[in-house]
Coordinates of C-alpha atoms in Angstrom, one line a residue:
M1 CA 75.2 106.3 88.3
T2 CA 78.8 105.0 88.4
L3 CA 81.3 107.2 90.4
V4 CA 84.8 107.5 88.8
L5 CA 87.8 109.0 90.5
T6 CA 90.9 109.4 88.4
S7 CA 94.3 110.2 89.9
V8 CA 92.6 112.2 92.7
G9 CA 94.9 114.0 95.1
V10 CA 94.1 116.3 98.0
T11 CA 96.5 118.6 99.8
I12 CA 95.4 120.3 103.0
G13 CA 97.9 122.9 104.2
Q14 CA 101.2 121.1 104.1
T15 CA 99.6 117.6 104.3
R16 CA 99.0 115.3 101.4
A17 CA 95.7 113.8 102.6
L18 CA 95.0 111.8 99.4
D19 CA 97.4 110.9 96.6
D20 CA 96.7 109.4 93.1
I21 CA 93.4 107.8 94.0
S22 CA 91.9 106.0 91.0
L23 CA 88.7 104.2 91.8
T24 CA 85.4 103.2 90.1
I25 CA 82.3 102.6 92.2
A26 CA 79.5 100.9 90.4
H27 CA 75.9 101.8 90.7
G28 CA 74.3 99.8 93.6
E29 CA 77.6 98.6 94.9
S30 CA 78.5 98.4 98.6
L31 CA 82.1 99.5 99.1
A32 CA 84.0 99.5 102.4
L33 CA 86.9 101.8 103.0
T34 CA 89.4 100.5 105.6
G35 CA 92.7 101.7 107.0
S36 CA 94.2 103.2 110.1
N37 CA 93.3 106.6 111.5
G38 CA 94.7 109.3 109.2
S39 CA 94.8 107.0 106.2
G40 CA 92.4 109.2 104.2
K41 CA 89.1 107.5 104.6
S42 CA 87.1 110.5 105.8
T43 CA 88.8 112.8 103.2
L44 CA 87.9 110.4 100.4
L45 CA 84.2 110.4 101.6
A46 CA 84.3 114.2 101.6
V47 CA 85.6 114.2 98.0
I48 CA 82.9 111.8 96.9
A49 CA 80.2 113.9 98.6
G50 CA 81.5 117.0 96.8
I51 CA 82.3 118.8 100.0
L52 CA 86.0 118.8 99.3
A53 CA 87.4 119.5 95.9
P54 CA 90.4 117.5 94.7
T55 CA 93.7 119.4 94.5
D56 CA 94.5 117.4 91.4
G57 CA 92.9 114.7 89.3
W58 CA 89.2 114.6 88.7
M59 CA 86.0 112.9 89.7
S60 CA 82.9 112.0 87.7
R61 CA 79.8 112.4 89.9
P62 CA 76.7 111.9 87.8
T63 CA 74.3 112.7 90.7
D64 CA 74.0 115.4 93.4
R65 CA 71.6 113.2 95.4
I66 CA 74.3 112.1 97.9
A67 CA 73.7 111.7 101.7
W68 CA 76.5 111.6 104.2
V69 CA 76.2 110.2 107.7
A70 CA 79.0 111.8 109.8
Q71 CA 80.4 110.2 113.0
R72 CA 78.0 110.9 115.8
S73 CA 80.8 112.7 117.7
Q74 CA 80.6 115.5 115.2
V75 CA 77.0 116.3 116.1
P76 CA 76.5 118.8 119.0
D77 CA 75.1 117.1 122.1
A78 CA 72.8 120.0 122.9
L79 CA 71.2 120.5 119.5
P80 CA 67.7 121.7 120.4
V81 CA 65.7 119.5 118.1
T82 CA 63.5 116.4 118.4
V83 CA 64.2 113.1 116.7
R84 CA 61.4 113.6 114.1
E85 CA 62.7 117.1 113.4
V86 CA 66.2 115.8 112.7
V87 CA 64.9 113.1 110.3
T88 CA 62.6 115.7 108.7
M89 CA 65.7 117.7 107.8
G90 CA 66.4 115.0 105.2
R91 CA 63.2 116.0 103.3
W92 CA 63.7 119.8 103.5
R93 CA 63.6 121.6 100.1
A94 CA 63.9 125.4 100.1
W95 CA 61.4 125.8 97.3
R96 CA 58.4 123.8 98.6
P97 CA 56.6 122.7 101.8
L98 CA 56.6 119.1 103.0
T99 CA 54.1 116.9 101.1
R100 CA 52.2 113.8 102.2
V101 CA 54.9 111.7 100.5
D102 CA 57.6 113.5 102.4
R103 CA 55.8 112.7 105.7
E104 CA 55.4 109.0 104.7
I105 CA 59.1 108.8 103.9
I106 CA 60.0 110.4 107.3
T107 CA 57.8 107.9 109.2
A108 CA 59.1 105.0 107.2
S109 CA 62.7 106.1 107.9
L110 CA 62.0 106.4 111.6
D111 CA 60.3 103.0 111.7
S112 CA 63.2 101.3 109.9
L113 CA 65.6 102.3 112.6
G114 CA 63.2 101.5 115.5
L115 CA 62.8 105.2 116.4
E116 CA 59.0 105.5 116.2
T117 CA 58.6 105.6 120.0
L118 CA 61.4 108.2 120.3
A119 CA 60.1 110.6 117.7
T120 CA 59.2 113.4 120.1
R121 CA 62.3 113.0 122.3
P122 CA 65.0 115.7 122.2
L123 CA 68.1 114.5 120.4
A124 CA 70.2 115.6 123.4
E125 CA 68.5 113.1 125.6
L126 CA 69.4 110.1 123.5
S127 CA 72.2 107.6 124.0
G128 CA 75.0 107.5 121.5
G129 CA 73.5 104.4 119.7
Q130 CA 70.1 106.0 119.5
R131 CA 71.6 109.2 118.1
Q132 CA 73.5 107.3 115.5
R133 CA 70.3 105.6 114.4
V134 CA 68.7 109.1 114.0
L135 CA 71.5 110.3 111.8
V136 CA 71.1 107.2 109.6
A137 CA 67.3 107.7 109.5
Q138 CA 67.9 111.3 108.3
A139 CA 70.1 110.1 105.5
L140 CA 67.5 107.4 104.5
A141 CA 64.8 110.1 104.3
Q142 CA 66.8 111.8 101.6
R143 CA 66.2 108.9 99.2
A144 CA 69.7 109.5 97.9
H145 CA 71.4 107.7 95.0
V146 CA 74.6 107.5 97.0
L147 CA 74.9 107.0 100.7
L148 CA 78.2 107.7 102.5
L149 CA 78.8 106.7 106.1
D150 CA 81.8 107.4 108.4
E151 CA 82.2 104.6 111.0
P152 CA 78.4 104.1 111.2
T153 CA 78.4 101.3 113.8
V154 CA 81.5 102.0 115.9
G155 CA 80.9 101.7 119.6
L156 CA 77.2 100.8 119.2
D157 CA 75.3 98.1 121.0
D158 CA 74.0 95.0 119.2
E159 CA 70.5 96.3 118.8
A160 CA 71.7 99.5 117.0
R161 CA 74.1 97.6 114.8
V162 CA 71.4 95.1 113.7
L163 CA 68.9 97.9 112.9
I164 CA 71.5 99.9 110.9
E165 CA 72.7 96.9 109.0
A166 CA 69.1 95.9 108.1
A167 CA 68.4 99.5 107.0
L168 CA 71.5 99.5 104.8
D169 CA 70.6 96.2 103.3
A170 CA 67.2 97.6 102.4
E171 CA 68.9 100.6 100.7
L172 CA 71.1 98.3 98.7
A173 CA 68.0 96.4 97.6
R174 CA 66.5 99.8 96.5
G175 CA 69.6 100.3 94.2
T176 CA 71.5 102.8 96.4
T177 CA 75.2 102.9 96.2
I178 CA 76.8 102.7 99.6
V179 CA 80.3 103.7 100.6
H180 CA 81.3 103.4 104.2
A181 CA 84.5 103.9 106.2
T182 CA 85.1 101.3 108.9
H183 CA 87.7 99.8 111.2
D184 CA 85.5 96.8 111.9
P185 CA 86.4 93.6 109.9
A186 CA 82.9 92.2 110.4
V187 CA 81.3 95.4 108.8
A188 CA 83.8 95.4 106.0
A189 CA 83.0 91.7 105.3
R190 CA 79.4 92.6 104.5
A191 CA 80.4 94.9 101.7
D192 CA 80.7 93.8 98.0
R193 CA 84.2 95.1 97.9
V194 CA 86.9 96.4 100.3
V195 CA 89.4 99.2 99.5
R196 CA 92.2 99.7 101.9
L197 CA 93.9 103.1 102.3
S198 CA 97.3 103.7 103.7
G199 CA 99.0 107.1 103.8
G200 CA 96.4 108.6 101.5
K201 CA 96.9 106.0 98.8
V202 CA 95.0 102.9 97.8
S203 CA 97.1 100.0 99.2
S204 CA 94.8 97.2 98.1
I205 CA 91.4 96.6 96.4

């Protein structure tokens, strides 16, 4: 399940967002992407997720079971769904109804982020930290091989940070590969490896 990027570049309009990125991410590894705003972290996550195709170079992605947790600011405040419904989206399959196993995974994902008492609450009524926990729980419910996170703990209170970190530790123990973008040195220090981006290039590994 190793991910391999070879000389990957991405041009968006007139902007060279990524340039000559060569990177190998091992199965079960925790990798932190660091760098200033505009350095290419989110773009690289989008390439790994398969949402954005490289302009040049290539990527070997041996699985399509990839979950991506976006920054909570990208989720509409007034989305008319409950917490459980959001997490349930992680188990949706077009070709079959939810099974007992699906429901068990949904409940376990809610419990792991301390959301069981909020399950029937509308997402729009939650605080920013609670909402971020919901998005992480939705990703956990997918039981993905690769978990991508964009600033998962930025601006969160200590309770939310601790719950998310514990959930990610459990995913690593399950063998999930985790790649997360962060500005927080403490979050980066928890990763197996840190890759710093600058101007769309890898500046240090």
